[in-house]
């Protein structure tokens, strides 16, 4: 039996794992987070060591989630939403939360950007994540569905 060297869970490692899961490659995740691709690899490896499980598998066409990575995706997304809500604060009657939009680059640049900017000014409690890469999106149903 392998010895598992577990350490405390680091939110930044979880955040980077989510970016890699969403974008499918180190370079795309690094661009989305404005970090170096080596930072993405290092943080995901650190998270794997903390949890004692492999979360991603490298393939010729990018990274694929292992079964353990797939299981972590839901709770990690909930952590991300909770962290975003904590950092925003705000009143109960105002919309708050993470809004993730995935659209082709041309639609994003020519139509969505100005409208999403207006939406963010009207509702500062919203955190909009606009993905413009042509890649599959991973969706996890909220617990209440």
PDB file of C-alpha atoms in Angstrom:
ATOM      1  CA  UNK A   1       0.000   0.000   0.000  1.00  0.00           C
ATOM      2  CA  UNK A   2       1.327   3.424  -0.979  1.00  0.00           C
ATOM      3  CA  UNK A   3       1.940   6.014   1.688  1.00  0.00           C
ATOM      4  CA  UNK A   4      -0.180   9.121   1.175  1.00  0.00           C
ATOM      5  CA  UNK A   5       1.490  12.368   2.203  1.00  0.00           C
ATOM      6  CA  UNK A   6      -1.533  14.585   2.697  1.00  0.00           C
ATOM      7  CA  UNK A   7      -1.243  18.266   3.424  1.00  0.00           C
ATOM      8  CA  UNK A   8      -3.785  21.005   4.017  1.00  0.00           C
ATOM      9  CA  UNK A   9      -6.002  21.819   1.056  1.00  0.00           C
ATOM     10  CA  UNK A  10      -4.998  25.049  -0.718  1.00  0.00           C
ATOM     11  CA  UNK A  11      -7.841  26.962  -2.418  1.00  0.00           C
ATOM     12  CA  UNK A  12      -5.494  28.283  -5.116  1.00  0.00           C
ATOM     13  CA  UNK A  13      -4.684  24.695  -6.121  1.00  0.00           C
ATOM     14  CA  UNK A  14      -8.401  23.931  -6.397  1.00  0.00           C
ATOM     15  CA  UNK A  15      -8.951  27.070  -8.478  1.00  0.00           C
ATOM     16  CA  UNK A  16      -6.172  26.060 -10.862  1.00  0.00           C
ATOM     17  CA  UNK A  17      -7.536  22.498 -11.087  1.00  0.00           C
ATOM     18  CA  UNK A  18     -10.927  23.924 -12.114  1.00  0.00           C
ATOM     19  CA  UNK A  19      -9.298  26.000 -14.847  1.00  0.00           C
ATOM     20  CA  UNK A  20      -7.474  22.943 -16.203  1.00  0.00           C
ATOM     21  CA  UNK A  21     -10.682  20.890 -16.079  1.00  0.00           C
ATOM     22  CA  UNK A  22     -12.568  23.606 -17.983  1.00  0.00           C
ATOM     23  CA  UNK A  23      -9.934  24.421 -20.575  1.00  0.00           C
ATOM     24  CA  UNK A  24      -8.353  20.986 -21.095  1.00  0.00           C
ATOM     25  CA  UNK A  25      -4.740  22.108 -21.514  1.00  0.00           C
ATOM     26  CA  UNK A  26      -2.024  23.662 -19.372  1.00  0.00           C
ATOM     27  CA  UNK A  27      -1.509  26.578 -21.744  1.00  0.00           C
ATOM     28  CA  UNK A  28      -5.218  27.425 -22.042  1.00  0.00           C
ATOM     29  CA  UNK A  29      -5.692  27.221 -18.264  1.00  0.00           C
ATOM     30  CA  UNK A  30      -2.577  29.357 -17.770  1.00  0.00           C
ATOM     31  CA  UNK A  31      -3.911  32.013 -20.162  1.00  0.00           C
ATOM     32  CA  UNK A  32      -7.285  32.046 -18.393  1.00  0.00           C
ATOM     33  CA  UNK A  33      -5.581  32.531 -15.014  1.00  0.00           C
ATOM     34  CA  UNK A  34      -2.794  34.834 -16.280  1.00  0.00           C
ATOM     35  CA  UNK A  35      -0.077  32.532 -14.950  1.00  0.00           C
ATOM     36  CA  UNK A  36       2.673  30.371 -16.429  1.00  0.00           C
ATOM     37  CA  UNK A  37       1.789  26.861 -17.636  1.00  0.00           C
ATOM     38  CA  UNK A  38       4.382  25.464 -15.211  1.00  0.00           C
ATOM     39  CA  UNK A  39       2.409  27.046 -12.357  1.00  0.00           C
ATOM     40  CA  UNK A  40      -0.719  25.209 -13.489  1.00  0.00           C
ATOM     41  CA  UNK A  41       1.139  21.876 -13.600  1.00  0.00           C
ATOM     42  CA  UNK A  42       2.758  22.470 -10.198  1.00  0.00           C
ATOM     43  CA  UNK A  43      -0.479  23.471  -8.472  1.00  0.00           C
ATOM     44  CA  UNK A  44      -2.461  20.537  -9.874  1.00  0.00           C
ATOM     45  CA  UNK A  45       0.306  18.159  -8.789  1.00  0.00           C
ATOM     46  CA  UNK A  46       0.242  19.740  -5.320  1.00  0.00           C
ATOM     47  CA  UNK A  47      -3.537  19.249  -5.106  1.00  0.00           C
ATOM     48  CA  UNK A  48      -3.150  15.626  -6.181  1.00  0.00           C
ATOM     49  CA  UNK A  49      -0.570  15.126  -3.426  1.00  0.00           C
ATOM     50  CA  UNK A  50      -2.856  16.789  -0.870  1.00  0.00           C
ATOM     51  CA  UNK A  51      -5.745  14.497  -1.780  1.00  0.00           C
ATOM     52  CA  UNK A  52      -3.645  11.390  -2.366  1.00  0.00           C
ATOM     53  CA  UNK A  53      -5.236  10.746  -5.775  1.00  0.00           C
ATOM     54  CA  UNK A  54      -4.485  11.465  -9.416  1.00  0.00           C
ATOM     55  CA  UNK A  55      -6.983  13.977 -10.736  1.00  0.00           C
ATOM     56  CA  UNK A  56      -5.897  14.421 -14.346  1.00  0.00           C
ATOM     57  CA  UNK A  57      -4.352  12.265 -17.012  1.00  0.00           C
ATOM     58  CA  UNK A  58      -2.223  13.697 -19.791  1.00  0.00           C
ATOM     59  CA  UNK A  59      -3.269  12.704 -23.306  1.00  0.00           C
ATOM     60  CA  UNK A  60      -1.929  13.687 -26.698  1.00  0.00           C
ATOM     61  CA  UNK A  61      -4.804  16.144 -27.191  1.00  0.00           C
ATOM     62  CA  UNK A  62      -4.730  17.643 -23.674  1.00  0.00           C
ATOM     63  CA  UNK A  63      -5.710  16.652 -20.157  1.00  0.00           C
ATOM     64  CA  UNK A  64      -8.576  14.383 -19.174  1.00  0.00           C
ATOM     65  CA  UNK A  65     -10.107  14.073 -15.712  1.00  0.00           C
ATOM     66  CA  UNK A  66      -9.649  10.769 -13.920  1.00  0.00           C
ATOM     67  CA  UNK A  67     -12.622   9.344 -11.988  1.00  0.00           C
ATOM     68  CA  UNK A  68     -11.236  11.062  -8.869  1.00  0.00           C
ATOM     69  CA  UNK A  69     -10.992  14.356 -10.787  1.00  0.00           C
ATOM     70  CA  UNK A  70     -14.563  13.993 -11.958  1.00  0.00           C
ATOM     71  CA  UNK A  71     -15.729  13.400  -8.371  1.00  0.00           C
ATOM     72  CA  UNK A  72     -13.826  16.501  -7.209  1.00  0.00           C
ATOM     73  CA  UNK A  73     -15.312  18.724  -9.923  1.00  0.00           C
ATOM     74  CA  UNK A  74     -18.688  19.253  -8.203  1.00  0.00           C
ATOM     75  CA  UNK A  75     -17.359  20.127  -4.730  1.00  0.00           C
ATOM     76  CA  UNK A  76     -14.595  22.278  -6.258  1.00  0.00           C
ATOM     77  CA  UNK A  77     -17.165  24.239  -8.264  1.00  0.00           C
ATOM     78  CA  UNK A  78     -19.197  24.761  -5.092  1.00  0.00           C
ATOM     79  CA  UNK A  79     -16.033  26.020  -3.342  1.00  0.00           C
ATOM     80  CA  UNK A  80     -15.443  28.452  -6.201  1.00  0.00           C
ATOM     81  CA  UNK A  81     -18.981  29.794  -6.008  1.00  0.00           C
ATOM     82  CA  UNK A  82     -18.799  30.125  -2.218  1.00  0.00           C
ATOM     83  CA  UNK A  83     -15.450  31.946  -2.422  1.00  0.00           C
ATOM     84  CA  UNK A  84     -16.809  34.330  -5.046  1.00  0.00           C
ATOM     85  CA  UNK A  85     -19.890  35.048  -2.938  1.00  0.00           C
ATOM     86  CA  UNK A  86     -17.794  35.645   0.187  1.00  0.00           C
ATOM     87  CA  UNK A  87     -15.529  38.110  -1.561  1.00  0.00           C
ATOM     88  CA  UNK A  88     -18.458  40.103  -2.937  1.00  0.00           C
ATOM     89  CA  UNK A  89     -20.695  40.544   0.079  1.00  0.00           C
ATOM     90  CA  UNK A  90     -23.664  42.754  -0.722  1.00  0.00           C
ATOM     91  CA  UNK A  91     -27.292  42.947   0.263  1.00  0.00           C
ATOM     92  CA  UNK A  92     -29.706  40.047   0.141  1.00  0.00           C
ATOM     93  CA  UNK A  93     -31.978  41.708  -2.425  1.00  0.00           C
ATOM     94  CA  UNK A  94     -29.212  42.161  -5.004  1.00  0.00           C
ATOM     95  CA  UNK A  95     -28.110  39.410  -7.391  1.00  0.00           C
ATOM     96  CA  UNK A  96     -24.747  37.947  -6.457  1.00  0.00           C
ATOM     97  CA  UNK A  97     -22.815  34.976  -7.692  1.00  0.00           C
ATOM     98  CA  UNK A  98     -20.756  33.543 -10.473  1.00  0.00           C
ATOM     99  CA  UNK A  99     -22.193  33.699 -13.993  1.00  0.00           C
ATOM    100  CA  UNK A 100     -20.290  31.607 -16.517  1.00  0.00           C
ATOM    101  CA  UNK A 101     -20.847  32.312 -20.224  1.00  0.00           C
ATOM    102  CA  UNK A 102     -19.267  30.303 -23.042  1.00  0.00           C
ATOM    103  CA  UNK A 103     -19.590  31.749 -26.540  1.00  0.00           C
ATOM    104  CA  UNK A 104     -17.585  31.803 -29.770  1.00  0.00           C
ATOM    105  CA  UNK A 105     -15.014  34.614 -30.041  1.00  0.00           C
ATOM    106  CA  UNK A 106     -16.902  36.597 -32.695  1.00  0.00           C
ATOM    107  CA  UNK A 107     -20.166  36.601 -30.718  1.00  0.00           C
ATOM    108  CA  UNK A 108     -18.292  37.511 -27.539  1.00  0.00           C
ATOM    109  CA  UNK A 109     -16.307  40.371 -29.041  1.00  0.00           C
ATOM    110  CA  UNK A 110     -19.050  41.925 -31.142  1.00  0.00           C
ATOM    111  CA  UNK A 111     -22.118  41.387 -28.999  1.00  0.00           C
ATOM    112  CA  UNK A 112     -21.614  40.094 -25.452  1.00  0.00           C
ATOM    113  CA  UNK A 113     -18.677  42.104 -24.071  1.00  0.00           C
ATOM    114  CA  UNK A 114     -20.427  45.483 -24.001  1.00  0.00           C
ATOM    115  CA  UNK A 115     -23.654  43.991 -22.657  1.00  0.00           C
ATOM    116  CA  UNK A 116     -21.889  41.992 -19.950  1.00  0.00           C
ATOM    117  CA  UNK A 117     -19.917  45.093 -18.939  1.00  0.00           C
ATOM    118  CA  UNK A 118     -23.201  46.991 -18.524  1.00  0.00           C
ATOM    119  CA  UNK A 119     -24.642  44.085 -16.525  1.00  0.00           C
ATOM    120  CA  UNK A 120     -21.618  44.109 -14.196  1.00  0.00           C
ATOM    121  CA  UNK A 121     -21.948  47.866 -13.627  1.00  0.00           C
ATOM    122  CA  UNK A 122     -25.645  47.473 -12.790  1.00  0.00           C
ATOM    123  CA  UNK A 123     -25.046  44.461 -10.518  1.00  0.00           C
ATOM    124  CA  UNK A 124     -21.598  44.666  -8.910  1.00  0.00           C
ATOM    125  CA  UNK A 125     -22.285  41.466  -6.951  1.00  0.00           C
ATOM    126  CA  UNK A 126     -22.101  39.393 -10.128  1.00  0.00           C
ATOM    127  CA  UNK A 127     -18.838  37.809 -11.154  1.00  0.00           C
ATOM    128  CA  UNK A 128     -18.958  37.124 -14.903  1.00  0.00           C
ATOM    129  CA  UNK A 129     -16.587  34.565 -16.427  1.00  0.00           C
ATOM    130  CA  UNK A 130     -16.659  34.791 -20.226  1.00  0.00           C
ATOM    131  CA  UNK A 131     -14.973  31.871 -21.988  1.00  0.00           C
ATOM    132  CA  UNK A 132     -14.316  32.498 -25.671  1.00  0.00           C
ATOM    133  CA  UNK A 133     -12.368  29.374 -26.576  1.00  0.00           C
ATOM    134  CA  UNK A 134     -13.985  26.746 -28.711  1.00  0.00           C
ATOM    135  CA  UNK A 135     -13.831  23.967 -26.133  1.00  0.00           C
ATOM    136  CA  UNK A 136     -16.385  21.755 -24.411  1.00  0.00           C
ATOM    137  CA  UNK A 137     -17.851  23.089 -21.190  1.00  0.00           C
ATOM    138  CA  UNK A 138     -18.189  20.895 -18.122  1.00  0.00           C
ATOM    139  CA  UNK A 139     -21.459  21.474 -16.305  1.00  0.00           C
ATOM    140  CA  UNK A 140     -22.326  20.107 -12.910  1.00  0.00           C
ATOM    141  CA  UNK A 141     -25.929  20.309 -11.780  1.00  0.00           C
ATOM    142  CA  UNK A 142     -26.462  22.194  -8.516  1.00  0.00           C
ATOM    143  CA  UNK A 143     -27.538  20.040  -5.587  1.00  0.00           C
ATOM    144  CA  UNK A 144     -31.081  21.376  -5.694  1.00  0.00           C
ATOM    145  CA  UNK A 145     -31.784  20.032  -9.217  1.00  0.00           C
TER     146      UNK A 145
END
